[in-house]
PDB file of C-alpha atoms in Angstrom:
ATOM      1  CA  MET A  30     -28.994  -7.844  16.698  1.00  0.00           C
ATOM      2  CA  THR A  31     -26.434  -6.222  19.161  1.00  0.00           C
ATOM      3  CA  ASP A  32     -27.634  -3.211  21.099  1.00  0.00           C
ATOM      4  CA  LEU A  33     -24.601  -0.804  21.322  1.00  0.00           C
ATOM      5  CA  TYR A  34     -25.846   0.294  24.837  1.00  0.00           C
ATOM      6  CA  ARG A  35     -24.554  -3.309  25.941  1.00  0.00           C
ATOM      7  CA  LEU A  36     -20.928  -2.599  24.791  1.00  0.00           C
ATOM      8  CA  GLN A  37     -18.268  -1.614  27.311  1.00  0.00           C
ATOM      9  CA  PRO A  38     -15.893   1.207  26.154  1.00  0.00           C
ATOM     10  CA  GLU A  39     -13.028  -1.115  25.248  1.00  0.00           C
ATOM     11  CA  GLU A  40     -15.648  -3.266  23.113  1.00  0.00           C
ATOM     12  CA  MET A  41     -16.744  -0.001  21.371  1.00  0.00           C
ATOM     13  CA  ASP A  42     -12.956   0.734  20.675  1.00  0.00           C
ATOM     14  CA  ALA A  43     -12.654  -2.932  19.270  1.00  0.00           C
ATOM     15  CA  LEU A  44     -15.792  -2.548  17.108  1.00  0.00           C
ATOM     16  CA  VAL A  45     -14.550   0.776  15.367  1.00  0.00           C
ATOM     17  CA  SER A  46     -11.107  -0.726  14.962  1.00  0.00           C
ATOM     18  CA  ARG A  47     -12.701  -3.770  13.203  1.00  0.00           C
ATOM     19  CA  LEU A  48     -14.724  -1.523  11.048  1.00  0.00           C
ATOM     20  CA  GLY A  49     -11.536   0.461  10.020  1.00  0.00           C
ATOM     21  CA  VAL A  50     -12.805   3.992  11.155  1.00  0.00           C
ATOM     22  CA  PRO A  51     -10.892   6.407  13.432  1.00  0.00           C
ATOM     23  CA  ARG A  52     -10.859   5.551  17.071  1.00  0.00           C
ATOM     24  CA  PHE A  53     -12.490   9.004  17.932  1.00  0.00           C
ATOM     25  CA  ARG A  54     -15.615   7.606  16.350  1.00  0.00           C
ATOM     26  CA  ALA A  55     -15.923   5.208  19.505  1.00  0.00           C
ATOM     27  CA  ASP A  56     -15.810   8.216  21.611  1.00  0.00           C
ATOM     28  CA  GLN A  57     -18.560  10.101  19.530  1.00  0.00           C
ATOM     29  CA  LEU A  58     -20.769   7.046  19.686  1.00  0.00           C
ATOM     30  CA  LEU A  59     -20.378   6.488  23.555  1.00  0.00           C
ATOM     31  CA  ARG A  60     -20.904  10.260  24.142  1.00  0.00           C
ATOM     32  CA  SER A  61     -24.173  10.091  22.087  1.00  0.00           C
ATOM     33  CA  LEU A  62     -25.392   6.900  23.787  1.00  0.00           C
ATOM     34  CA  TYR A  63     -24.805   8.157  27.331  1.00  0.00           C
ATOM     35  CA  HIS A  64     -25.711  11.876  26.905  1.00  0.00           C
ATOM     36  CA  ASP A  65     -28.372  11.959  24.143  1.00  0.00           C
ATOM     37  CA  PHE A  66     -30.035   8.585  24.732  1.00  0.00           C
ATOM     38  CA  PRO A  67     -30.827   7.909  20.919  1.00  0.00           C
ATOM     39  CA  ARG A  68     -33.507   5.278  20.317  1.00  0.00           C
ATOM     40  CA  THR A  69     -32.152   4.522  16.863  1.00  0.00           C
ATOM     41  CA  LEU A  70     -28.659   4.893  15.047  1.00  0.00           C
ATOM     42  CA  GLU A  71     -30.165   7.526  12.859  1.00  0.00           C
ATOM     43  CA  GLU A  72     -30.501   9.731  15.960  1.00  0.00           C
ATOM     44  CA  VAL A  73     -26.788   9.448  16.417  1.00  0.00           C
ATOM     45  CA  THR A  74     -26.020  12.379  14.070  1.00  0.00           C
ATOM     46  CA  THR A  75     -22.394  13.010  15.255  1.00  0.00           C
ATOM     47  CA  LEU A  76     -21.593   9.855  13.130  1.00  0.00           C
ATOM     48  CA  PRO A  77     -21.455  10.001   9.265  1.00  0.00           C
ATOM     49  CA  ALA A  78     -24.612   8.548   7.651  1.00  0.00           C
ATOM     50  CA  GLY A  79     -22.485   5.761   5.997  1.00  0.00           C
ATOM     51  CA  LEU A  80     -21.160   4.584   9.272  1.00  0.00           C
ATOM     52  CA  ARG A  81     -24.492   4.560  10.832  1.00  0.00           C
ATOM     53  CA  ALA A  82     -25.956   2.553   7.921  1.00  0.00           C
ATOM     54  CA  ARG A  83     -22.981   0.179   8.160  1.00  0.00           C
ATOM     55  CA  LEU A  84     -23.669  -0.416  11.796  1.00  0.00           C
ATOM     56  CA  THR A  85     -27.382  -1.104  11.073  1.00  0.00           C
ATOM     57  CA  SER A  86     -26.522  -3.379   8.316  1.00  0.00           C
ATOM     58  CA  GLU A  87     -24.104  -5.317  10.558  1.00  0.00           C
ATOM     59  CA  GLY A  88     -26.818  -5.913  13.002  1.00  0.00           C
ATOM     60  CA  TYR A  89     -26.213  -3.104  15.520  1.00  0.00           C
ATOM     61  CA  THR A  90     -28.911  -1.129  17.110  1.00  0.00           C
ATOM     62  CA  ALA A  91     -29.091   1.782  19.546  1.00  0.00           C
ATOM     63  CA  GLY A  92     -32.008   1.355  22.043  1.00  0.00           C
ATOM     64  CA  GLY A  93     -33.449  -2.064  22.433  1.00  0.00           C
ATOM     65  CA  ALA A  94     -34.897  -0.772  25.647  1.00  0.00           C
ATOM     66  CA  GLN A  95     -37.974   1.293  26.017  1.00  0.00           C
ATOM     67  CA  GLU A  96     -37.944   4.213  28.396  1.00  0.00           C
ATOM     68  CA  VAL A  97     -40.787   3.787  30.926  1.00  0.00           C
ATOM     69  CA  ARG A  98     -39.959   6.747  33.140  1.00  0.00           C
ATOM     70  CA  ARG A  99     -37.305   9.602  33.365  1.00  0.00           C
ATOM     71  CA  VAL A 100     -36.713  11.856  36.394  1.00  0.00           C
ATOM     72  CA  VAL A 101     -34.330  14.716  36.350  1.00  0.00           C
ATOM     73  CA  SER A 102     -32.897  16.295  39.316  1.00  0.00           C
ATOM     74  CA  ASP A 103     -33.676  19.989  40.013  1.00  0.00           C
ATOM     75  CA  ASP A 104     -30.119  21.029  39.188  1.00  0.00           C
ATOM     76  CA  GLY A 105     -30.277  18.972  35.956  1.00  0.00           C
ATOM     77  CA  PHE A 106     -27.037  17.163  36.705  1.00  0.00           C
ATOM     78  CA  THR A 107     -28.715  13.732  37.552  1.00  0.00           C
ATOM     79  CA  THR A 108     -31.094  11.677  35.374  1.00  0.00           C
ATOM     80  CA  LYS A 109     -32.773   8.532  36.654  1.00  0.00           C
ATOM     81  CA  LEU A 110     -34.243   6.140  34.037  1.00  0.00           C
ATOM     82  CA  LEU A 111     -36.610   3.220  34.156  1.00  0.00           C
ATOM     83  CA  LEU A 112     -36.124   0.979  31.094  1.00  0.00           C
ATOM     84  CA  ARG A 113     -37.998  -2.015  29.776  1.00  0.00           C
ATOM     85  CA  MET A 114     -35.759  -4.396  28.137  1.00  0.00           C
ATOM     86  CA  LEU A 115     -36.670  -6.428  24.969  1.00  0.00           C
ATOM     87  CA  ASP A 116     -37.400  -9.348  27.342  1.00  0.00           C
ATOM     88  CA  GLY A 117     -39.692  -7.346  29.519  1.00  0.00           C
ATOM     89  CA  ARG A 118     -37.440  -6.851  32.447  1.00  0.00           C
ATOM     90  CA  LEU A 119     -37.189  -3.484  34.263  1.00  0.00           C
ATOM     91  CA  ILE A 120     -33.857  -1.938  34.760  1.00  0.00           C
ATOM     92  CA  GLU A 121     -33.214   1.311  36.613  1.00  0.00           C
ATOM     93  CA  THR A 122     -30.119   3.526  35.937  1.00  0.00           C
ATOM     94  CA  VAL A 123     -28.910   6.757  37.319  1.00  0.00           C
ATOM     95  CA  LEU A 124     -26.647   9.019  35.183  1.00  0.00           C
TER      96      LEU A 124
END
């Protein structure tokens, strides 16, 4: 399984190109991943259901990490996440 959260933007571009879908789908996917934080591909509703199903059938996932804690700044512009990866490691990220 490949967690889409691990792909860099240029890798996402290459993926949608390989799948034969328009380039803007990479932008939709990245925007959803890094703004909506979906835990499954089914939650990425900006993509057509057929594309979500194809990504799943080809071994892609969204959200191999489990959210442990989320802290949002008072102004709402910054979010800090503590994530537990599939191997048990903890990662902190600030968006």
